[in-house]
Each structure stands twice: as structure tokens, then as C-alpha cells.
Amino acid sequence: MHVELTEDRVLTFVVYNTRSHTKEPFETIEDGVVRMYNCGPTVYNRQHIGNFRSFLFADILRRWLEYLGYEVRQVMNITDVGHLLHDADEGEDKIEAQARREETDPKQISEGYTRDFLADLEALGFREAEIYPRATDHIPEMLEIIQALIEKGYAYQVGGNVYYDVSKFERYGELSGNRVEDLEAGARIEVNTEKRHPADFALWKCDPKHLMKWDTVLGADGFPGWHIECSAMARKHLGDQIDIHTGGEDNVFPHHECEIAQSEAFTGKTFASYWMHAKFLQVDGGKMSKSLGNVYTLDDIEERGFSERALRYSLIRGHYRQPLNFTWSILKESESALAKLDDLVVRVQESVEAGGESVADSTSRDREILDAARDKFEAALNDDLAMPQALAALFEFRTAIEKEPLGAEAAADALAFLERVHGVLGVLEFERDELDGGTVAEIEKLVAARTAARDAKDWGGADRIRDQLLEMGITLEDSADGVTWRR
Ligand code: AMP
Ligand code: ZN
């Protein structure tokens, strides 16, 4: 479907589909409506900023689809049972293991961390999904699929356990590029001798030691496998066929590969038209892991004095298919970038307020720079959400109007455009009194005046300006390369 942005410009959104390994034009099953399922958190601990990179990618995708005029039906699940340690078929449930550590019960763990998760989403400016379904509320829906898969010969029962026979599903491996033969060779040391093939995966497990369990036709003391949960929840809330399914890069295999095998064998239809995955957030060039002590949550970011807005910007500013390296200096850079965007908004607002009398009427030059900014911004995001280029369009726009302000009429259109930009990025500020300090131009003027005072050895004058800046919430750092400032 082509979406009309304005009367004279028709643009097409192109996305990278992990399943086809190529960029494809985006088309929905139902005209104008997008059904999107995002794999959500396993609620056994506070989500870290890496998790939020993946979720923010989904948020930006949803916002961009809305900018294009689609109605987006977004579902993000909450995994509160069945996700075992190491994403495996054997071993302890992540939530139960945490309950043991915190000496409480699994329900307390999942409810507490779900609350934290939803609060973090709000703090980071997420648009709310239509629903955040919990796996434990969908056991009958999972059983329906599991029983049908047994009847159709895709799954087999060994005692109370049910496994999916990967050799029965021809397209197994299409998403991840894994071949069943290679998986089998790699899994020779598999301890589970019940499986027909080492690459088979569990749909349902019986384990008396497991705390969360259900008494069902498949046997007593059972609980679902992690993958079947998402097949069942997506179907319940969005139907047999959806447009987009997202997750982090680690979800490609085994999680999403297994979801495809389950859903498509069950319905006989293509499950999701587009599979999209965000690359991981790394820390100082390496893995984020508890043992390295570099797993950060929103609280850690705030403790260091950075805002949620700066974190949101840091996590969305790269391309979602490029790994992103997190350092504390990125948060500082993001603050400077946000100060520039705030300045852009203020400049445009000032031009609107100046009205037709004091500012020259909008000229074709004004139209040209506004159209160039909008075209570049839209073309970038239409190209598989190329965020760095989209942001560059905004900074170039600021540079252009810094040289010469817009006329009032073009400024009004520019303000409307920036409000739509905010609808996509969720990081702009339109209320002047929400801004810390002054505009970038005001601040830079004071910084230059202080440097001039110092050059003239007027130390008292230089200190007074530094204090004035401090009152505006601006700190200065002097170095051999000159002065830098931050809010
Ligand atoms: P989990 O709670 O482990 O199920 O993870 C929730 C989501 O966060 C999944 O979509 C993961 O792919 C994603 N995720 C986990 N670690 C990272 C990371 N370092 N960077 C980006 N996404 C991540
Ligand atoms: Zn999932």
C-alpha cells in the first residue's frame, strides 16, 4: 500500500525482513491497519537499557507507521512462565529461580517486575500498546494449538511432555538460516533422550519440581514451553496472520524459528509477513552482563544525573540493525543533541510569534528548506527506519534557519512538521519553561563572552558569566581544545 503523505508526495515504506533476508516494500493484510506483535520481557528482573533498545525500536516502528497514516494494533506480551534458564528446554524457570533467590513466590516476582516494566515504559515515553497479555492467562489457547499439532502429526507426546518434531516442518530454519542437520550435529550431547531428534523443542513439560503448573488433558503438573506462548497470544489478540513480528536479535533462534513452525503448521498460513529484529546494545564494546557489572537500569541512569529523555534519545539515535555501543559519553552527546533540537523548536516558535510584520513574508527559500528537511526525514525513515539520516535532516534544518530565520507563514508549517516529528521520536519539548537554561544561541553567546573576558584577563567578569550560566543549569568544562558546555 502506498501512503499519501501530502497531496503531491506518495512514499513507500521499505523494511528489512529477517525471513527473506532482504528489504521489501511494506504492505498490510488489511488496508490501513497494521497488526504487530512484539516479544515482550520475561519478568524475572528489572529490564535493563539493552532490553529497552529492542522495545524502543518497536515503539519507533509503531510511531512511524502512525505517521504514515496506519492504524496500528500493537500487542506486547509479558512472559511470566516457561522461559527456562539459557533459553533451553531443560533447567529452572527464570522466574522460579528468582523467586528462590528473593525467598518469595513466582507470582510476587512476575507481578512486581511487570509493574516496574510498565512504569519504565511510561518514564521512557512509550506509546501504550493495545494490550500486554500475560502467558499465564493463556494456557487454554496454548493447549488448543498443542493438541492440534499432536493430531496433525507435528508433535508427539512422551509421558506428560510434548515435543515438536522439527523434521516434519519443511521450512524450519528459514528464518535463522540454521539447517536441521547442523543443529542435530551440534546437539549430540543433548541429555534429553526422549526427543526423536536433538533439535526438537518442548511445547509442554511436566515436572513436579516446577512451581507454576497446570493440571490438563496432557497430564498433571505441566507448564508451557516459552515459544508456544507467543504463538498462542499473537493468535488470540491479533488473529492467525499478522503483519509484523519483532524482537531482539537473540529472538531469531530458537524463539521465532519455533513460533513459525508452531503457528504455520497449526493454521496452514503464513504467520507474520515481516520479521524485524533489533541488534543488541553493547557496553564499552562488549556484552552487557551481570558478572561484568555493566547491566544498567533506568535508576542507574538517573543516579548519574541523566534524564530519561537523554536515555531515550541515546537508544533510538542509531540504526536499529546496527549494534549500538553504550558509553556514558553517549548520554552527554545526546544531551547536546537534544539542546540543539530544543533550540530548533524555539527558533521556529520565535519566528511564528514574530508574525508577519517583523519577519519578511515566507519566501521560496523558506519553502525549499522546509521541504528539504521534511523530504529527507521521511525518505530516511521510509528506508527501513534509517534514524541517523532522519536526525541529520533535523540538524541541517536548524543550521539553515540559524543563518536566516523563517518567515512567519513557513514557520507555522515548520512547527506543525516538528510536532509530527515529535510524534515519531517522542523526545522534543514544546513548552519553553520545560527547557533547562536558554536556547543554544543564548548559551553560546554567553560562553563566547566569557572566553573574551578571559582572553582580556578579566577574571572577575569571566567568573560572573560562569555563575550566570550555572544558574541557567549550564556547566562549563575547560580543556586544551577550548570550552564545552552541558546542561
Ligand atoms: P528477555 O526479558 O530476556 O526475554 O528480553 C526481552 C527483550 O530484550 C528481548 O526481545 C531480547 O531480545 C531483548 N534484549 C535482551 N538483551 C538485549 C540487549 N543487550 N540489547 C538489545 N536487546 C536486548
Ligand atoms: Zn515471544
Coordinates of N, CA and C in Angstrom, one line a residue, residues 16 39 73 77 89 101 114 123 178 185 223 228 233 239 241 243 254 257 285 302 323 349 366 380 396 398 406 420:
Y16 N 13.4 -4.2 6.3 CA 14.2 -5.4 6.1 C 13.5 -6.6 6.8
C39 N 7.7 -9.3 20.9 CA 8.0 -10.2 22.0 C 8.5 -9.3 23.2
R73 N -2.3 -1.9 15.5 CA -2.8 -2.7 16.6 C -1.6 -3.4 17.2
N77 N 3.7 -8.9 24.7 CA 3.4 -9.9 25.7 C 4.3 -9.8 26.9
D89 N 15.4 -26.1 26.9 CA 14.2 -26.9 27.2 C 14.3 -27.6 28.6
R101 N 15.7 -17.0 44.9 CA 16.8 -16.1 45.4 C 16.2 -15.0 46.3
T114 N 6.6 -6.9 36.5 CA 5.7 -6.4 35.4 C 5.3 -4.9 35.7
A123 N 7.9 6.1 31.8 CA 9.0 7.0 32.0 C 9.8 7.3 30.7
N178 N 19.5 -21.5 10.0 CA 20.0 -22.8 10.6 C 19.5 -24.0 9.8
A185 N 23.8 -32.1 14.6 CA 25.2 -32.4 14.8 C 25.7 -31.7 16.0
F223 N 3.6 -27.4 32.4 CA 3.7 -26.0 32.1 C 4.1 -25.8 30.6
I228 N 5.6 -21.6 22.6 CA 4.1 -21.8 22.3 C 3.3 -20.6 22.8
M233 N -0.6 -16.3 22.1 CA -1.0 -14.9 22.4 C -1.2 -14.0 21.2
G239 N -5.1 -12.6 15.6 CA -5.6 -13.5 14.6 C -4.5 -14.4 14.0
Q241 N -3.0 -14.5 11.2 CA -2.0 -13.9 10.4 C -1.8 -12.4 10.8
D243 N 0.9 -8.8 10.5 CA 1.8 -8.1 9.6 C 3.3 -8.1 10.1
P254 N 16.3 -19.7 19.2 CA 15.3 -20.5 18.6 C 13.9 -19.9 18.7
E257 N 12.0 -18.9 15.3 CA 12.0 -20.0 14.4 C 11.0 -21.0 14.8
G285 N 31.8 -1.7 24.2 CA 32.2 -2.6 23.1 C 32.0 -4.1 23.4
E302 N 19.5 7.6 36.0 CA 19.1 8.8 36.8 C 20.1 9.1 37.9
P323 N 24.7 -2.7 15.6 CA 24.9 -2.8 17.1 C 25.1 -1.4 17.6
Q349 N 9.4 28.5 16.9 CA 8.4 29.2 17.6 C 8.5 30.7 17.6
D366 N 12.4 29.8 2.0 CA 11.8 29.2 3.2 C 11.2 27.8 2.9
A380 N 14.3 9.0 4.9 CA 15.2 8.2 5.7 C 14.4 7.2 6.5
E396 N 20.4 19.7 10.0 CA 20.6 20.5 8.9 C 19.6 21.6 8.8
R398 N 18.1 23.0 11.3 CA 18.5 24.1 12.3 C 19.6 25.0 11.7
L406 N 13.1 31.7 9.5 CA 12.0 31.5 8.6 C 11.0 32.7 8.7
R420 N 4.8 16.7 14.3 CA 4.7 15.4 13.8 C 6.0 14.6 14.0

